[in-house]
PDB file of C-alpha atoms in Angstrom:
ATOM      1  CA  MET A  21     -28.918  37.068  15.773  1.00  0.00           C
ATOM      2  CA  ASP A  22     -27.860  38.621  13.226  1.00  0.00           C
ATOM      3  CA  ASP A  23     -25.851  37.085  10.576  1.00  0.00           C
ATOM      4  CA  ALA A  24     -22.978  38.782  11.633  1.00  0.00           C
ATOM      5  CA  ALA A  25     -22.368  37.463  15.033  1.00  0.00           C
ATOM      6  CA  LYS A  26     -23.489  33.957  13.147  1.00  0.00           C
ATOM      7  CA  TRP A  27     -20.348  34.432  11.446  1.00  0.00           C
ATOM      8  CA  LYS A  28     -18.338  35.560  14.991  1.00  0.00           C
ATOM      9  CA  ALA A  29     -19.229  32.480  16.469  1.00  0.00           C
ATOM     10  CA  VAL A  30     -18.426  30.522  13.183  1.00  0.00           C
ATOM     11  CA  ILE A  31     -14.561  31.808  13.610  1.00  0.00           C
ATOM     12  CA  ALA A  32     -14.949  30.783  16.913  1.00  0.00           C
ATOM     13  CA  CYS A  33     -16.301  27.504  16.461  1.00  0.00           C
ATOM     14  CA  ASP A  34     -18.641  28.604  19.546  1.00  0.00           C
ATOM     15  CA  LYS A  35     -19.804  25.526  21.305  1.00  0.00           C
ATOM     16  CA  GLU A  36     -22.965  28.296  22.482  1.00  0.00           C
ATOM     17  CA  TYR A  37     -24.379  28.425  19.694  1.00  0.00           C
ATOM     18  CA  ASP A  38     -24.965  24.387  18.275  1.00  0.00           C
ATOM     19  CA  GLY A  39     -28.266  23.677  17.590  1.00  0.00           C
ATOM     20  CA  VAL A  40     -29.759  28.547  17.538  1.00  0.00           C
ATOM     21  CA  PHE A  41     -28.283  28.471  14.012  1.00  0.00           C
ATOM     22  CA  TYR A  42     -26.659  25.959  11.380  1.00  0.00           C
ATOM     23  CA  TYR A  43     -24.104  26.913   8.618  1.00  0.00           C
ATOM     24  CA  ALA A  44     -23.596  26.065   4.706  1.00  0.00           C
ATOM     25  CA  VAL A  45     -20.831  26.359   2.502  1.00  0.00           C
ATOM     26  CA  LYS A  46     -21.612  26.661  -1.533  1.00  0.00           C
ATOM     27  CA  THR A  47     -18.447  25.730  -3.107  1.00  0.00           C
ATOM     28  CA  THR A  48     -19.151  22.286  -0.765  1.00  0.00           C
ATOM     29  CA  GLY A  49     -22.093  21.343  -0.370  1.00  0.00           C
ATOM     30  CA  ILE A  50     -22.208  20.584   3.228  1.00  0.00           C
ATOM     31  CA  PHE A  51     -23.843  22.401   6.525  1.00  0.00           C
ATOM     32  CA  CYS A  52     -22.243  22.725  10.050  1.00  0.00           C
ATOM     33  CA  ARG A  53     -23.227  23.069  13.329  1.00  0.00           C
ATOM     34  CA  PRO A  54     -20.658  26.414  14.572  1.00  0.00           C
ATOM     35  CA  SER A  55     -18.747  24.693  16.700  1.00  0.00           C
ATOM     36  CA  CYS A  56     -17.185  21.871  13.625  1.00  0.00           C
ATOM     37  CA  PRO A  57     -13.232  22.796  13.748  1.00  0.00           C
ATOM     38  CA  SER A  58     -13.710  21.975   9.971  1.00  0.00           C
ATOM     39  CA  LYS A  59     -11.086  24.717   8.038  1.00  0.00           C
ATOM     40  CA  PRO A  60     -13.384  28.377   7.766  1.00  0.00           C
ATOM     41  CA  PRO A  61     -15.127  28.521   4.598  1.00  0.00           C
ATOM     42  CA  LYS A  62     -14.503  32.528   2.701  1.00  0.00           C
ATOM     43  CA  ARG A  63     -17.472  34.167   4.484  1.00  0.00           C
ATOM     44  CA  LYS A  64     -18.911  34.893   0.021  1.00  0.00           C
ATOM     45  CA  ASN A  65     -19.402  31.078   0.496  1.00  0.00           C
ATOM     46  CA  VAL A  66     -21.530  31.050   3.911  1.00  0.00           C
ATOM     47  CA  LEU A  67     -25.411  30.052   3.638  1.00  0.00           C
ATOM     48  CA  PHE A  68     -27.108  30.263   7.474  1.00  0.00           C
ATOM     49  CA  PHE A  69     -30.271  28.107   8.881  1.00  0.00           C
ATOM     50  CA  ASN A  70     -32.287  28.183  11.985  1.00  0.00           C
ATOM     51  CA  ASP A  71     -32.521  23.972  11.998  1.00  0.00           C
ATOM     52  CA  PRO A  72     -30.818  21.213   9.781  1.00  0.00           C
ATOM     53  CA  ALA A  73     -34.351  20.066   7.900  1.00  0.00           C
ATOM     54  CA  GLU A  74     -33.529  23.976   6.542  1.00  0.00           C
ATOM     55  CA  ALA A  75     -30.436  23.263   5.173  1.00  0.00           C
ATOM     56  CA  GLU A  76     -31.333  20.189   3.562  1.00  0.00           C
ATOM     57  CA  ALA A  77     -34.803  21.308   1.730  1.00  0.00           C
ATOM     58  CA  ASP A  78     -31.966  23.521   0.265  1.00  0.00           C
ATOM     59  CA  ASP A  79     -29.991  20.257  -0.780  1.00  0.00           C
ATOM     60  CA  PHE A  80     -26.898  21.047   1.441  1.00  0.00           C
ATOM     61  CA  ARG A  81     -25.658  17.804   3.621  1.00  0.00           C
ATOM     62  CA  PRO A  82     -24.635  17.266   6.932  1.00  0.00           C
ATOM     63  CA  CYS A  83     -21.327  17.163   7.434  1.00  0.00           C
ATOM     64  CA  LYS A  84     -19.421  13.595   8.557  1.00  0.00           C
ATOM     65  CA  ARG A  85     -17.652  16.013  11.046  1.00  0.00           C
ATOM     66  CA  CYS A  86     -19.668  17.644  13.246  1.00  0.00           C
ATOM     67  CA  ARG A  87     -22.437  15.482  12.466  1.00  0.00           C
ATOM     68  CA  PRO A  88     -25.292  18.377  12.652  1.00  0.00           C
ATOM     69  CA  ASP A  89     -28.117  15.801  11.722  1.00  0.00           C
ATOM     70  CA  GLN A  90     -27.595  14.078  15.245  1.00  0.00           C
ATOM     71  CA  GLN A  91     -28.550  15.442  18.273  1.00  0.00           C
ATOM     72  CA  LYS A  92     -26.362  16.898  20.456  1.00  0.00           C
ATOM     73  CA  GLY A  93     -24.077  14.187  22.856  1.00  0.00           C
ATOM     74  CA  ASP A  94     -25.042  16.753  25.584  1.00  0.00           C
ATOM     75  CA  GLN A  95     -28.681  15.956  25.062  1.00  0.00           C
ATOM     76  CA  LEU A  96     -29.070  12.659  24.089  1.00  0.00           C
ATOM     77  CA  ASN A  97     -26.170  12.610  27.878  1.00  0.00           C
ATOM     78  CA  ALA A  98     -29.604  14.303  29.525  1.00  0.00           C
ATOM     79  CA  ARG A  99     -32.196  12.738  27.612  1.00  0.00           C
ATOM     80  CA  LEU A 100     -30.105   9.209  29.622  1.00  0.00           C
ATOM     81  CA  VAL A 101     -30.083  10.464  32.659  1.00  0.00           C
ATOM     82  CA  GLU A 102     -34.148  11.894  32.691  1.00  0.00           C
ATOM     83  CA  ASN A 103     -34.470   8.097  31.982  1.00  0.00           C
ATOM     84  CA  THR A 104     -32.300   6.654  34.061  1.00  0.00           C
ATOM     85  CA  LYS A 105     -33.958   8.707  37.049  1.00  0.00           C
ATOM     86  CA  GLN A 106     -37.441   7.722  35.830  1.00  0.00           C
ATOM     87  CA  PHE A 107     -36.506   4.730  35.908  1.00  0.00           C
ATOM     88  CA  LEU A 108     -35.519   4.691  39.793  1.00  0.00           C
ATOM     89  CA  GLN A 109     -38.526   6.502  40.723  1.00  0.00           C
ATOM     90  CA  GLU A 110     -40.557   4.049  39.665  1.00  0.00           C
ATOM     91  CA  ASN A 111     -37.811   0.794  40.995  1.00  0.00           C
ATOM     92  CA  TYR A 112     -36.129   2.264  43.564  1.00  0.00           C
ATOM     93  CA  TRP A 113     -38.054   0.009  45.833  1.00  0.00           C
ATOM     94  CA  LYS A 114     -36.812  -3.385  44.120  1.00  0.00           C
ATOM     95  CA  PRO A 115     -32.253  -3.491  44.719  1.00  0.00           C
ATOM     96  CA  LEU A 116     -31.179  -3.010  41.556  1.00  0.00           C
ATOM     97  CA  SER A 117     -27.565  -3.561  39.791  1.00  0.00           C
ATOM     98  CA  ILE A 118     -25.341  -1.479  37.746  1.00  0.00           C
ATOM     99  CA  HIS A 119     -26.711  -3.602  35.375  1.00  0.00           C
ATOM    100  CA  GLU A 120     -29.520  -4.109  35.761  1.00  0.00           C
ATOM    101  CA  ILE A 121     -30.053  -0.500  35.845  1.00  0.00           C
ATOM    102  CA  ALA A 122     -28.061  -0.220  31.765  1.00  0.00           C
ATOM    103  CA  ILE A 123     -30.242  -2.615  30.499  1.00  0.00           C
ATOM    104  CA  HIS A 124     -32.950  -0.722  30.695  1.00  0.00           C
ATOM    105  CA  ILE A 125     -31.910   1.980  29.888  1.00  0.00           C
ATOM    106  CA  GLN A 126     -29.692   0.488  26.713  1.00  0.00           C
ATOM    107  CA  VAL A 127     -26.219   1.376  27.298  1.00  0.00           C
ATOM    108  CA  SER A 128     -23.341   0.170  29.013  1.00  0.00           C
ATOM    109  CA  PRO A 129     -22.560  -0.277  32.987  1.00  0.00           C
ATOM    110  CA  PHE A 130     -20.206   1.820  32.373  1.00  0.00           C
ATOM    111  CA  HIS A 131     -21.477   5.032  30.297  1.00  0.00           C
ATOM    112  CA  LEU A 132     -24.522   4.913  33.239  1.00  0.00           C
ATOM    113  CA  GLY A 133     -22.347   5.370  35.632  1.00  0.00           C
ATOM    114  CA  ARG A 134     -20.086   8.308  33.793  1.00  0.00           C
ATOM    115  CA  VAL A 135     -23.097   9.968  32.491  1.00  0.00           C
ATOM    116  CA  PHE A 136     -24.832   9.984  35.353  1.00  0.00           C
ATOM    117  CA  LYS A 137     -22.668  11.453  37.634  1.00  0.00           C
ATOM    118  CA  ALA A 138     -20.946  13.630  35.730  1.00  0.00           C
ATOM    119  CA  HIS A 139     -24.845  15.438  34.975  1.00  0.00           C
ATOM    120  CA  THR A 140     -26.245  14.332  38.431  1.00  0.00           C
ATOM    121  CA  SER A 141     -22.642  13.823  41.448  1.00  0.00           C
ATOM    122  CA  ALA A 142     -23.638  11.021  42.404  1.00  0.00           C
ATOM    123  CA  THR A 143     -23.954   7.238  41.130  1.00  0.00           C
ATOM    124  CA  PRO A 144     -27.285   5.564  40.039  1.00  0.00           C
ATOM    125  CA  HIS A 145     -26.700   3.431  43.605  1.00  0.00           C
ATOM    126  CA  ALA A 146     -26.760   7.276  45.824  1.00  0.00           C
ATOM    127  CA  TYR A 147     -29.442   8.071  43.707  1.00  0.00           C
ATOM    128  CA  VAL A 148     -31.274   4.849  44.933  1.00  0.00           C
ATOM    129  CA  GLU A 149     -30.223   5.327  47.891  1.00  0.00           C
ATOM    130  CA  ARG A 150     -31.629   8.955  48.458  1.00  0.00           C
ATOM    131  CA  LEU A 151     -35.017   8.439  46.916  1.00  0.00           C
ATOM    132  CA  ARG A 152     -34.343   5.236  49.372  1.00  0.00           C
ATOM    133  CA  ILE A 153     -34.349   8.174  51.850  1.00  0.00           C
ATOM    134  CA  GLU A 154     -36.776   9.792  51.213  1.00  0.00           C
ATOM    135  CA  GLN A 155     -39.047   7.904  51.004  1.00  0.00           C
ATOM    136  CA  ALA A 156     -38.234   6.374  54.413  1.00  0.00           C
ATOM    137  CA  LYS A 157     -38.417   9.739  55.634  1.00  0.00           C
ATOM    138  CA  HIS A 158     -41.908   9.961  54.631  1.00  0.00           C
ATOM    139  CA  PHE A 159     -42.961   6.841  56.052  1.00  0.00           C
ATOM    140  CA  LEU A 160     -41.748   7.549  59.405  1.00  0.00           C
ATOM    141  CA  ARG A 161     -43.084  11.239  59.859  1.00  0.00           C
ATOM    142  CA  HIS A 162     -46.942   9.878  58.442  1.00  0.00           C
ATOM    143  CA  THR A 163     -47.249   6.480  60.075  1.00  0.00           C
ATOM    144  CA  SER A 164     -47.037   3.968  62.138  1.00  0.00           C
ATOM    145  CA  HIS A 165     -45.298   1.468  60.283  1.00  0.00           C
ATOM    146  CA  THR A 166     -42.573  -0.209  62.062  1.00  0.00           C
ATOM    147  CA  ASN A 167     -38.834   0.446  60.960  1.00  0.00           C
ATOM    148  CA  THR A 168     -38.083  -3.000  59.459  1.00  0.00           C
ATOM    149  CA  TYR A 169     -41.630  -2.733  58.082  1.00  0.00           C
ATOM    150  CA  ILE A 170     -40.179   0.980  56.375  1.00  0.00           C
ATOM    151  CA  CYS A 171     -36.966  -0.415  56.056  1.00  0.00           C
ATOM    152  CA  TYR A 172     -37.546  -3.410  53.166  1.00  0.00           C
ATOM    153  CA  HIS A 173     -40.555  -1.698  51.499  1.00  0.00           C
ATOM    154  CA  VAL A 174     -37.971   1.510  50.840  1.00  0.00           C
ATOM    155  CA  GLY A 175     -35.976  -1.867  48.980  1.00  0.00           C
ATOM    156  CA  PHE A 176     -32.944  -2.044  52.370  1.00  0.00           C
ATOM    157  CA  GLN A 177     -32.540  -5.523  51.725  1.00  0.00           C
ATOM    158  CA  ASN A 178     -30.690  -5.481  55.757  1.00  0.00           C
ATOM    159  CA  ALA A 179     -31.245  -2.827  58.751  1.00  0.00           C
ATOM    160  CA  ALA A 180     -28.071  -2.528  59.115  1.00  0.00           C
ATOM    161  CA  SER A 181     -27.785  -0.778  56.098  1.00  0.00           C
ATOM    162  CA  PHE A 182     -31.152   1.427  56.641  1.00  0.00           C
ATOM    163  CA  TYR A 183     -29.677   2.069  59.572  1.00  0.00           C
ATOM    164  CA  GLN A 184     -26.410   3.169  58.156  1.00  0.00           C
ATOM    165  CA  ALA A 185     -27.887   5.306  55.139  1.00  0.00           C
ATOM    166  CA  PHE A 186     -30.400   6.430  57.097  1.00  0.00           C
ATOM    167  CA  LYS A 187     -27.658   8.488  59.980  1.00  0.00           C
ATOM    168  CA  ARG A 188     -25.512   9.327  56.622  1.00  0.00           C
ATOM    169  CA  HIS A 189     -28.466  10.972  55.687  1.00  0.00           C
ATOM    170  CA  THR A 190     -30.567  12.488  58.160  1.00  0.00           C
ATOM    171  CA  SER A 191     -27.105  12.565  60.666  1.00  0.00           C
ATOM    172  CA  GLN A 192     -30.125  11.228  63.311  1.00  0.00           C
ATOM    173  CA  THR A 193     -31.536   7.211  64.026  1.00  0.00           C
ATOM    174  CA  PRO A 194     -35.042   6.249  62.338  1.00  0.00           C
ATOM    175  CA  LYS A 195     -36.583   6.564  65.419  1.00  0.00           C
ATOM    176  CA  GLN A 196     -35.059   9.813  66.761  1.00  0.00           C
ATOM    177  CA  TYR A 197     -36.812  11.026  63.585  1.00  0.00           C
ATOM    178  CA  ARG A 198     -40.184   9.668  63.889  1.00  0.00           C
ATOM    179  CA  LYS A 199     -39.816  11.167  67.904  1.00  0.00           C
ATOM    180  CA  GLU A 200     -39.359  14.634  66.327  1.00  0.00           C
ATOM    181  CA  HIS A 201     -40.961  14.872  62.542  1.00  0.00           C
ATOM    182  CA  ASN A 202     -43.588  11.673  63.311  1.00  0.00           C
ATOM    183  CA  HIS A 203     -47.511  13.692  63.025  1.00  0.00           C
ATOM    184  CA  VAL A 204     -49.469  10.357  63.255  1.00  0.00           C
ATOM    185  CA  LEU A 205     -48.244  10.163  66.338  1.00  0.00           C
ATOM    186  CA  CYS A 206     -48.910  14.025  67.886  1.00  0.00           C
TER     187      CYS A 206
END
């Protein structure tokens, strides 16, 4: 990307280039993201850098408005979602409330729910339910365990919620699913 294209991105406050490059203003000694909402500087006073470390090495300090020295919110939220997914995958069989998940992830329950749903289109509860159903399907296909054993083994608290969730996700009862897909009993 040449300097003319970078300058065009700065003038447009284009978020697409955040993290791709940074610009510094000689007269202020500050460096920014391309999307910084501050008043555009004069072109003759601008230098471009590939990362914040380069700008800081040239004695520029980060803008307090766009915080180019910190990760973008989207990156932080994506990491929060990945950490949550990993935690849920490792603990799907346990009874988990949004509060317990949030404590482990170290964010508020409200923030966790909002960010998780924005990135996955599902609540943490719905995501855990999907994990439990996938595991139940695996057991139904590959073992001869009873439906009741599978229900509790994958983390459901009672048979009624297991049967309702299973039917909602597969349009079949566990018994119907096993009859159609079981490889052990064939």
